[in-house]
mmCIF file of C-alpha atoms and ligand atoms in Angstrom:
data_model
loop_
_atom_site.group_PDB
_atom_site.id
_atom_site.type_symbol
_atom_site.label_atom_id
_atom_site.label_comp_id
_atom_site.label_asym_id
_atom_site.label_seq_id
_atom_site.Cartn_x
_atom_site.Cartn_y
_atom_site.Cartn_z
ATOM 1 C CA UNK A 746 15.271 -38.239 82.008
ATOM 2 C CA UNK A 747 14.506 -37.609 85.327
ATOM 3 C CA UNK A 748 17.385 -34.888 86.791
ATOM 4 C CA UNK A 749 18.235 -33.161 90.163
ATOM 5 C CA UNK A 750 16.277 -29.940 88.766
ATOM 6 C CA UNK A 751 13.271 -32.164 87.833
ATOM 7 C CA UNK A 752 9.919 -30.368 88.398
ATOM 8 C CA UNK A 753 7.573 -33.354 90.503
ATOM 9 C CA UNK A 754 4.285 -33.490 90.191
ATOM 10 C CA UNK A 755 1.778 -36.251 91.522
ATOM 11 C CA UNK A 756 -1.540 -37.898 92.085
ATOM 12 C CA UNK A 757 -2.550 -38.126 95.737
ATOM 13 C CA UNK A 758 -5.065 -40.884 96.546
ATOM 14 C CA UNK A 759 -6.004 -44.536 98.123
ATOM 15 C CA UNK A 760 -5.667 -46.479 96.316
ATOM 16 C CA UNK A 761 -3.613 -45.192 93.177
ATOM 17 C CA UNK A 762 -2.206 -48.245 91.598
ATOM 18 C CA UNK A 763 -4.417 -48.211 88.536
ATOM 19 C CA UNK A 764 -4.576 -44.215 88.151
ATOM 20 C CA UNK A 765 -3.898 -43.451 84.528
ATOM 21 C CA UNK A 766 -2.942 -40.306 85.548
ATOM 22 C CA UNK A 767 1.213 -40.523 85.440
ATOM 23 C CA UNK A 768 1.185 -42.261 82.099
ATOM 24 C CA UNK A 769 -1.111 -39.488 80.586
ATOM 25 C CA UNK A 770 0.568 -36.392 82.227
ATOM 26 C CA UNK A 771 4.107 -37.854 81.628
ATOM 27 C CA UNK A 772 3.010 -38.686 78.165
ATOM 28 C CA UNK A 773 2.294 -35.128 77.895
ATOM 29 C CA UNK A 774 6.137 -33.979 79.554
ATOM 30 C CA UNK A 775 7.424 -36.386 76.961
ATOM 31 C CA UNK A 776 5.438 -34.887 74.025
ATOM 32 C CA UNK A 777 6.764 -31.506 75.283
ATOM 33 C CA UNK A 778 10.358 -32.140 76.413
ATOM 34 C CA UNK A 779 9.664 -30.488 79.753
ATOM 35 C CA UNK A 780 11.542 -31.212 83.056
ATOM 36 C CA UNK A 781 8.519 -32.615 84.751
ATOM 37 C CA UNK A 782 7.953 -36.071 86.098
ATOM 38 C CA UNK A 783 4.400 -37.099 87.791
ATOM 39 C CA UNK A 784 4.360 -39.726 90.110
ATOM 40 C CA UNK A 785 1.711 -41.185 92.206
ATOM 41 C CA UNK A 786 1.646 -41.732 95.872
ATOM 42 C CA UNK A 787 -0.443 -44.031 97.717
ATOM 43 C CA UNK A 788 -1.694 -42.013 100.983
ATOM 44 C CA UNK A 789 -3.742 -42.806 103.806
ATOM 45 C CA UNK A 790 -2.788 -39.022 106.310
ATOM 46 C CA UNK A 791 -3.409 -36.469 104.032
ATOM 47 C CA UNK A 792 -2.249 -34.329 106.146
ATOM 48 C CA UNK A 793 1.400 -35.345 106.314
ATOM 49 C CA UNK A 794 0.767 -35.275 102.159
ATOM 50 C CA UNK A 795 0.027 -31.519 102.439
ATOM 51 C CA UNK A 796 2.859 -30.811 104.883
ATOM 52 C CA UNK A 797 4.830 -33.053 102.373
ATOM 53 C CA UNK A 798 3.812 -30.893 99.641
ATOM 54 C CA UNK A 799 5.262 -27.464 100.864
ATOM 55 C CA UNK A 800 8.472 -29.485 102.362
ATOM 56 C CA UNK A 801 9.651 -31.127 99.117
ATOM 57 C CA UNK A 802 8.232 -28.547 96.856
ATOM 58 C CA UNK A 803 6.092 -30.478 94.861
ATOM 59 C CA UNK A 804 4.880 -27.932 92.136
ATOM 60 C CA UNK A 805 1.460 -29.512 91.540
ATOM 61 C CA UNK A 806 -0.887 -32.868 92.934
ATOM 62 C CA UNK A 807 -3.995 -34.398 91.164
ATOM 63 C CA UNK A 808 -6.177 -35.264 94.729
ATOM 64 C CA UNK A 809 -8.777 -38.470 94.293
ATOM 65 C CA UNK A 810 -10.541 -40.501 96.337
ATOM 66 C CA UNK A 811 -10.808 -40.305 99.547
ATOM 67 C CA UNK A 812 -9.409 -37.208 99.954
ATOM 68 C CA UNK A 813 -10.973 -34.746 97.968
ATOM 69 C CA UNK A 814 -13.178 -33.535 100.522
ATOM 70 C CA UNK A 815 -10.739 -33.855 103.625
ATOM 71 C CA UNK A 816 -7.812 -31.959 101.925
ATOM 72 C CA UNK A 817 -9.525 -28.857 102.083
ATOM 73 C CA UNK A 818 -9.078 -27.654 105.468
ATOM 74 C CA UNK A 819 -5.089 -28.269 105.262
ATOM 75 C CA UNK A 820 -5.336 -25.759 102.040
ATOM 76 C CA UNK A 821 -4.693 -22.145 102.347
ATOM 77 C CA UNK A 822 -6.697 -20.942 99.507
ATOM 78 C CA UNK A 823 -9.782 -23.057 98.066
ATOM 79 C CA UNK A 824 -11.153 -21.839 94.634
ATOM 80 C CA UNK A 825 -14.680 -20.526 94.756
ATOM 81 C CA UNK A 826 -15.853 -22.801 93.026
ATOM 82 C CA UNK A 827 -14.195 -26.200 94.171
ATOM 83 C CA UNK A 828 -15.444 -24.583 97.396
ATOM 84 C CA UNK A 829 -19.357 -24.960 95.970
ATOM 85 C CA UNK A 830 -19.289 -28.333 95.331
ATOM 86 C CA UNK A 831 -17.412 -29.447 98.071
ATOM 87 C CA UNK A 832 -14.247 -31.089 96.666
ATOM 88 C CA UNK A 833 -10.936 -30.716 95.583
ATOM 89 C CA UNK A 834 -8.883 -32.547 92.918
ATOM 90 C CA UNK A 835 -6.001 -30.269 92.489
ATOM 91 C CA UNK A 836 -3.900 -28.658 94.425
ATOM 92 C CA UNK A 837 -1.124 -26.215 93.351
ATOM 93 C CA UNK A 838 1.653 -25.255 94.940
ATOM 94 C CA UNK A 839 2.598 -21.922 94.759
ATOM 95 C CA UNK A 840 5.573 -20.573 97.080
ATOM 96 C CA UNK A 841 4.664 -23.166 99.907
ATOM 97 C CA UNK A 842 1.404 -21.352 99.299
ATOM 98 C CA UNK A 843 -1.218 -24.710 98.593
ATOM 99 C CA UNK A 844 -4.259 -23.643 96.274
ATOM 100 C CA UNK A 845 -7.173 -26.271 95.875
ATOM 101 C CA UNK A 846 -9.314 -26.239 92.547
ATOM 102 C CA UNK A 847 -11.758 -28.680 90.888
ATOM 103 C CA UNK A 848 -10.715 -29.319 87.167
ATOM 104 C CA UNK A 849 -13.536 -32.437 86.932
ATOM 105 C CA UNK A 850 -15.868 -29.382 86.443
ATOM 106 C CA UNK A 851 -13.630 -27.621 84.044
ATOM 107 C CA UNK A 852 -13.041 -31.205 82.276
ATOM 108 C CA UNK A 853 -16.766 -32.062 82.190
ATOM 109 C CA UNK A 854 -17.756 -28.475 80.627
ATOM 110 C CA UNK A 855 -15.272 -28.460 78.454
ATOM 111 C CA UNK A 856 -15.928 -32.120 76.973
ATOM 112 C CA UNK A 857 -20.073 -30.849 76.951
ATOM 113 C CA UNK A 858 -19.765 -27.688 75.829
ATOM 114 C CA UNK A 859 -17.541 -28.313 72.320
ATOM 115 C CA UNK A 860 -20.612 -30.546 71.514
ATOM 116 C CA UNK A 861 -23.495 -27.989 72.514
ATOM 117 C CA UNK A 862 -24.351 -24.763 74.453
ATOM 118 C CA UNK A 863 -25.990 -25.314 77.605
ATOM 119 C CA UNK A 864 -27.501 -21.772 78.145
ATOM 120 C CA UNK A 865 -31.492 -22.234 77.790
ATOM 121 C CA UNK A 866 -31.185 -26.154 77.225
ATOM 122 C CA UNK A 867 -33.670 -28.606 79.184
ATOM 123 C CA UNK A 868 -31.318 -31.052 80.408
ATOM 124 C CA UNK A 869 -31.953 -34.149 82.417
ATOM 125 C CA UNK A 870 -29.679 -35.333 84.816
ATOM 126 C CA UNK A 871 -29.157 -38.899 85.981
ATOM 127 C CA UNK A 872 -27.385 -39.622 89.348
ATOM 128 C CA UNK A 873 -27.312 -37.729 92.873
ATOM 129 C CA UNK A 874 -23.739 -38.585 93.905
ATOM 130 C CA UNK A 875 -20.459 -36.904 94.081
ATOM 131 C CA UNK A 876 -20.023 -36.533 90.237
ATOM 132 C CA UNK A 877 -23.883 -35.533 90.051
ATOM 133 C CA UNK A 878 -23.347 -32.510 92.431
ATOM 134 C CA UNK A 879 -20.066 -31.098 89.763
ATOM 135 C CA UNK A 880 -22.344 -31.205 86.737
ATOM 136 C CA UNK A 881 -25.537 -30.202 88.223
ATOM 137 C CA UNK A 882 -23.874 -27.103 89.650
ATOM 138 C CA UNK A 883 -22.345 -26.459 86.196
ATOM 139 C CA UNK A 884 -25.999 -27.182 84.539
ATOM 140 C CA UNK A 885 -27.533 -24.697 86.663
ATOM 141 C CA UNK A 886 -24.801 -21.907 86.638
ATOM 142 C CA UNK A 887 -24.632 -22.100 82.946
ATOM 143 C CA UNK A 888 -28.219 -21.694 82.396
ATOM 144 C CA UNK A 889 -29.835 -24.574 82.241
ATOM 145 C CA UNK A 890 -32.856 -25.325 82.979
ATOM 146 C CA UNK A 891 -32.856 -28.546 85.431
ATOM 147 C CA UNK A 892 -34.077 -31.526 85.705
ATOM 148 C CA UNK A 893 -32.274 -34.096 88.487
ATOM 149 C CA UNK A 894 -33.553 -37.762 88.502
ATOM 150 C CA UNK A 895 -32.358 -40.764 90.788
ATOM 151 C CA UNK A 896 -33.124 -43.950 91.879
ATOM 152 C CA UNK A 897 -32.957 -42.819 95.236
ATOM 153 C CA UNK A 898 -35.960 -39.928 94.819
ATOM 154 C CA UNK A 899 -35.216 -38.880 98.591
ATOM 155 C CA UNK A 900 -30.956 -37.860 96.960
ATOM 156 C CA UNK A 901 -32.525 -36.616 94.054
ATOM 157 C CA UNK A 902 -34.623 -34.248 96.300
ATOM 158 C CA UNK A 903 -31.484 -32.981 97.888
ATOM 159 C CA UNK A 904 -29.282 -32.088 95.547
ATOM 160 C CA UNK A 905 -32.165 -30.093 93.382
ATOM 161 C CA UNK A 906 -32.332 -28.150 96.757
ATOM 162 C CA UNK A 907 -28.829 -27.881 96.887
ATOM 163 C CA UNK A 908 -27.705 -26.549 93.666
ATOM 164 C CA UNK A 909 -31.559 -24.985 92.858
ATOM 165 C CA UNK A 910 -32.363 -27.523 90.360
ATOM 166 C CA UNK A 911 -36.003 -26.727 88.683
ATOM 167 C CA UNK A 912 -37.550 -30.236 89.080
ATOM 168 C CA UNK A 913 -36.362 -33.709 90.154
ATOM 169 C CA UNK A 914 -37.433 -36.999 90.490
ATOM 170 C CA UNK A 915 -37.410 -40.977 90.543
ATOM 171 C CA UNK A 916 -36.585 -43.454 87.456
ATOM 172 C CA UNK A 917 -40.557 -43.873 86.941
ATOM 173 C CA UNK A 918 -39.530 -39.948 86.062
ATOM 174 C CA UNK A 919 -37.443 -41.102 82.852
ATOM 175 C CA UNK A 920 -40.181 -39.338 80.362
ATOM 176 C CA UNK A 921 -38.384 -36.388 80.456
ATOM 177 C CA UNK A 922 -36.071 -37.190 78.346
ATOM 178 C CA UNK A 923 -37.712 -37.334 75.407
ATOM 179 C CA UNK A 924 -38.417 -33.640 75.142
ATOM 180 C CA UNK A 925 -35.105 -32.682 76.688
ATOM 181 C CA UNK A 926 -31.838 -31.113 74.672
ATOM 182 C CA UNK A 927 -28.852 -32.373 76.988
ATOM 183 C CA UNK A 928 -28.994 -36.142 79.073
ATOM 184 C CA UNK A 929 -26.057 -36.510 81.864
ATOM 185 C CA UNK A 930 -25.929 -39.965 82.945
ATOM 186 C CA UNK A 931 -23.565 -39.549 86.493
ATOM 187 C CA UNK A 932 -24.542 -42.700 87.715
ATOM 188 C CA UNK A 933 -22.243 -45.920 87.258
ATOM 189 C CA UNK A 934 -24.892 -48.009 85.044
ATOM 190 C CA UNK A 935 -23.295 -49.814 82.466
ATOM 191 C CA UNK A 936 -20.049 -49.519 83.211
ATOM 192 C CA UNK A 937 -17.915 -52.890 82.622
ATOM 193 C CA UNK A 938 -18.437 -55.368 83.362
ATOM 194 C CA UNK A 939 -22.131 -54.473 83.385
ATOM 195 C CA UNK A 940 -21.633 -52.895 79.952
ATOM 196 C CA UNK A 941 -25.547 -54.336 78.702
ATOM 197 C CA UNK A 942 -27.114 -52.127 81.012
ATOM 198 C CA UNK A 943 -28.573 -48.546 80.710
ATOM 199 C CA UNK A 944 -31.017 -46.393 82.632
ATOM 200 C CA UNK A 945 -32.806 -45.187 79.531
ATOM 201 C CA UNK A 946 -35.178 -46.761 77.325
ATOM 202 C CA UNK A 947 -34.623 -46.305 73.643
ATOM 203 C CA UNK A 948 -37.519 -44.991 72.625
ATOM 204 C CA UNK A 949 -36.876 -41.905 74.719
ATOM 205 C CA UNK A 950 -34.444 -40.706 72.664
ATOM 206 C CA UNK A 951 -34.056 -38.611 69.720
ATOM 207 C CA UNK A 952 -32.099 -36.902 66.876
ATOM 208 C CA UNK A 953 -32.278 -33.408 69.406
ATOM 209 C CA UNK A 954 -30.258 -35.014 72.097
ATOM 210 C CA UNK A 955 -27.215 -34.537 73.163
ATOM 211 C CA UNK A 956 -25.773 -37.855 75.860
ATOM 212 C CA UNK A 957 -23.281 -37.174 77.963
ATOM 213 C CA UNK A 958 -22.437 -40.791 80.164
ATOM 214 C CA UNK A 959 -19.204 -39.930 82.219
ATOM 215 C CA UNK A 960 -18.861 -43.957 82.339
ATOM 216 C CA UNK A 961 -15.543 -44.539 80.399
ATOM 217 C CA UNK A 962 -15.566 -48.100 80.518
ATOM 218 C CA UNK A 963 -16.341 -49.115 78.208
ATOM 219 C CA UNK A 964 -15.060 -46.271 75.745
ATOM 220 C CA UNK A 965 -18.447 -46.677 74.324
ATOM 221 C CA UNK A 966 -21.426 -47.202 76.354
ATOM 222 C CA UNK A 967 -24.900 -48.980 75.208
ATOM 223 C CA UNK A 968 -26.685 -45.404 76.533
ATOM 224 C CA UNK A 969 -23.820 -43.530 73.978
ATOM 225 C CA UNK A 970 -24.550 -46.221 71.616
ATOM 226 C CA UNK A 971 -28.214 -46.013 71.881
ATOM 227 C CA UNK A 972 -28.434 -42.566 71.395
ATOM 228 C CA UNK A 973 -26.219 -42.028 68.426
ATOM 229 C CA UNK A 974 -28.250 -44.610 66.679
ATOM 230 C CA UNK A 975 -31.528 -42.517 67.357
ATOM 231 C CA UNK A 976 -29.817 -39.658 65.398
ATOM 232 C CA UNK A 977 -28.211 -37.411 68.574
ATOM 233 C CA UNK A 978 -25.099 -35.904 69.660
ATOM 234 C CA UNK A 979 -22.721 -38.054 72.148
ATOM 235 C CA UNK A 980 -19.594 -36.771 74.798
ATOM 236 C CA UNK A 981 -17.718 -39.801 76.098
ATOM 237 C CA UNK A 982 -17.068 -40.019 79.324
ATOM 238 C CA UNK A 983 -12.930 -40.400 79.305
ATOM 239 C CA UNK A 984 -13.293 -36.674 77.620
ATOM 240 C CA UNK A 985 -14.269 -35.177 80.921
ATOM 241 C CA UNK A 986 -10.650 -37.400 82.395
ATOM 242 C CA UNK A 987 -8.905 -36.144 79.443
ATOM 243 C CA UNK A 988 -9.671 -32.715 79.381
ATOM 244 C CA UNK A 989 -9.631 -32.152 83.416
ATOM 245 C CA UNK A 990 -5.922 -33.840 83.418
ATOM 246 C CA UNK A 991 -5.472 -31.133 80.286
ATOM 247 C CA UNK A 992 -6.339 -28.519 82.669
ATOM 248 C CA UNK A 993 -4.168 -29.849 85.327
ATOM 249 C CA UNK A 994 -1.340 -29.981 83.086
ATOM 250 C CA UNK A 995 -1.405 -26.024 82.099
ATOM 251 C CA UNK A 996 -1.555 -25.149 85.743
ATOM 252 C CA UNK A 997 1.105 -27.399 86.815
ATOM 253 C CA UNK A 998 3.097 -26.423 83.785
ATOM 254 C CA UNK A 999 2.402 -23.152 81.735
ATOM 255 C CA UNK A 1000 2.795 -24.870 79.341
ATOM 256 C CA UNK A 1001 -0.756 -25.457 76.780
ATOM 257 C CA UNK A 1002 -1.513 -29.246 76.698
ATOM 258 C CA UNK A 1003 -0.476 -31.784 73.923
ATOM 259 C CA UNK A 1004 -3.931 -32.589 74.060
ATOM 260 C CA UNK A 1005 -3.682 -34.677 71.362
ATOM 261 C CA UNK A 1006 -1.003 -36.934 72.447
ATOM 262 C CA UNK A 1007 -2.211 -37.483 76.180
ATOM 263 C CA UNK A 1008 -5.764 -38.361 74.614
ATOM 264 C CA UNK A 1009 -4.115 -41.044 72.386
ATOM 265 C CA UNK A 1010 -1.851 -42.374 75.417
ATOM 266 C CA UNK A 1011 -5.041 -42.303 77.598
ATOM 267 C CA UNK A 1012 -7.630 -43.970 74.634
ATOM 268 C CA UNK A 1013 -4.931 -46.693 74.064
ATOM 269 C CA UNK A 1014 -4.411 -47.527 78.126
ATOM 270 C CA UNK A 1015 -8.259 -47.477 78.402
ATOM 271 C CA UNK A 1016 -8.598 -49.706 75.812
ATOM 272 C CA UNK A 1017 -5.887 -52.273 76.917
ATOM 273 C CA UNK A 1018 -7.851 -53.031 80.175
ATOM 274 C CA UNK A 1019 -10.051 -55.235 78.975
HETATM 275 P P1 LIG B 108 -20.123 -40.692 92.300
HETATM 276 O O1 LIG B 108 -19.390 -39.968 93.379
HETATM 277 O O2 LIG B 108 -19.236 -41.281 91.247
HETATM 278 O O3 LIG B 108 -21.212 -39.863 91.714
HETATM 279 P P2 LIG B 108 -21.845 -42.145 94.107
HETATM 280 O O4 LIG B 108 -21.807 -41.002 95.040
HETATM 281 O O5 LIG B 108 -21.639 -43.513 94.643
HETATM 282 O O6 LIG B 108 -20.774 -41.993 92.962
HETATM 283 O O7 LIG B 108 -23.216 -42.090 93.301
HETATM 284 C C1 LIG B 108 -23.635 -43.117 92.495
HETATM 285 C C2 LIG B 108 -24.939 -42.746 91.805
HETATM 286 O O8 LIG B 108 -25.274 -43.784 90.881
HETATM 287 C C3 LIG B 108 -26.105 -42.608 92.748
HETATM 288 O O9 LIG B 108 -26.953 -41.593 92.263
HETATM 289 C C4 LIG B 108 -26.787 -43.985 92.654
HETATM 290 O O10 LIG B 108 -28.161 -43.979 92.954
HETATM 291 P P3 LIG B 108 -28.680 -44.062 94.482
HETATM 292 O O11 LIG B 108 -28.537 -42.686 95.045
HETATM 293 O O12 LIG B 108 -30.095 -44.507 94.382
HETATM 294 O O13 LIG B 108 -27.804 -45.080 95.163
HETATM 295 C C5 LIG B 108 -26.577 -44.282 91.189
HETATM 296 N N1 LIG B 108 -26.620 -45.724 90.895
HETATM 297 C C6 LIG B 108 -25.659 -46.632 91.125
HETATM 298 N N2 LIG B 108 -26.038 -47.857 90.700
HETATM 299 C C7 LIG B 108 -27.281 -47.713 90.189
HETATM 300 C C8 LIG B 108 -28.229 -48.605 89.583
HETATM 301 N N3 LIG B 108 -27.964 -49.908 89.418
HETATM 302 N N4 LIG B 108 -29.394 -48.095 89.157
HETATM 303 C C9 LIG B 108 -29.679 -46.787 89.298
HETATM 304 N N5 LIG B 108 -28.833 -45.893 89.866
HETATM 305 C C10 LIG B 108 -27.648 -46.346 90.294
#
């Protein structure tokens, strides 16, 4: 029940209207009985969302698209490392006092790293976009050694430079995979309704692999598919959404996550869409 001493919390984005978000952090209030409701606000200044922020006292905001770059400069602190890759998805506020972090990394290391260690692994990474640059930075601060390949080779270039991958290439490049430990697919290949496609052919993988395909729609992608057939390991892609809203949650709350119950609430909405 939603009182005058409710704690508000909220997504920040344009468009939001099919955000998951509020029905998996509120699921997660629920689960708890906590005083906390998280709505989502459709915003175009984000600016006057910042100023907003400190005014109404809002104690915590999820930031997506298009603002997770752009939100930074009306931030007084920005984490370290949301300040490497170059984007913000959270944004606490502490005291009037707004912090900016990037839980998509913590949620995407956290959904890798309960399946394998990524200290001395070959991995190969798929994609050179936004989500590319948050695990390749990840990859290569955690030890990895690096491969980044793209269909663009010219984006695949710059991001190796950019986060000091060790090699890169195109897709005629794909041959690495078949002696590497950890495969990232960042790119949006065989998502729905395109859910037929994948970048990788099966023969290149194998019982040693561990695929990690961030696409979460389908729940369960041909390249996931694919490769737990050939004998590997598999992360699913709503795990890195799962666990960075779980990270969210704690720093919004205080409280530890009902991980459980927001993965059910968010497995269950994901599944309804189609
Ligand atoms: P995000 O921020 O989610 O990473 P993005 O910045 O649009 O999204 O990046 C999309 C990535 O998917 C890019 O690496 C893109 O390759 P290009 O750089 O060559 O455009 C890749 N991608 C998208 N559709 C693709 C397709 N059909 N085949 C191969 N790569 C594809």
């Amino acid at each position: 029940m939603v009182r005058a001493d409710t704690a508000v919390c909220c997504l920040i984005g344009h468009p939001v209207g099919h955000s998951l978000s509020p029905l998996v952090h509120n699921a997660g209030y629920e689960a708890l009985g906590l005083n906390f409701v998280y709505l989502a606000f459709d915003v175009t200044e984000i600016k006057l969302a910042m100023d907003g922020m400190r005014g109404l006292g809002i104690r915590g905001a999820g930031i997506t698209i298009p603002h997770k770059i752009a939100v930074m400069k009306y931030l007084d602190e920005v984490d370290s490392l949301a300040r490497e890759i170059g984007s913000v998805n959270t944004v606490i506020n502490e005291g009037s006092h707004l912090r900016g972090l990037n839980t998509d990394y913590d949620g995407a290391f956290k959904a890798l790293e309960e399946i394998t260690p990524v200290e001395g692994k070959r991995a190969v990474l798929l994609g050179a976009g936004g989500t590319a640059l948050t695990l390749a930075t990840g990859l290569k601060r955690k030890g990895a050694y690096l491969t980044i390949l793209n269909r663009t080779r010219e984006k695949a270039a710059g991001l190796a430079e950019r986060v000091g991958a060790d090699a890169y290439g195109g897709l005629d490049d794909l041959a690495a995979i078949s002696s590497a430990d950890i495969l990232v697919n960042t790119t949006s290949v065989g998502m729905w309704p395109e859910t037929g496609e994948t970048l990788v052919p099966r023969e290149l993988l194998h019982p040693g692999l561990t695929v990690f395909d961030v696409v979460y729609n389908p729940l369960r992608t041909r390249l996931t598919a694919e490769a737990e057939a050939a004998g590997g390991k598999i992360v699913h892609g709503y795990k890195m959404l799962l666990y960075q809203a779980v990270v969210q949650f704690e720093l919004f709350t205080g409280h530890k996550a009902p991980a459980g119950r927001m993965e059910e609430v968010l497995v269950g909405a994901l599944e309804g869409r189609r």
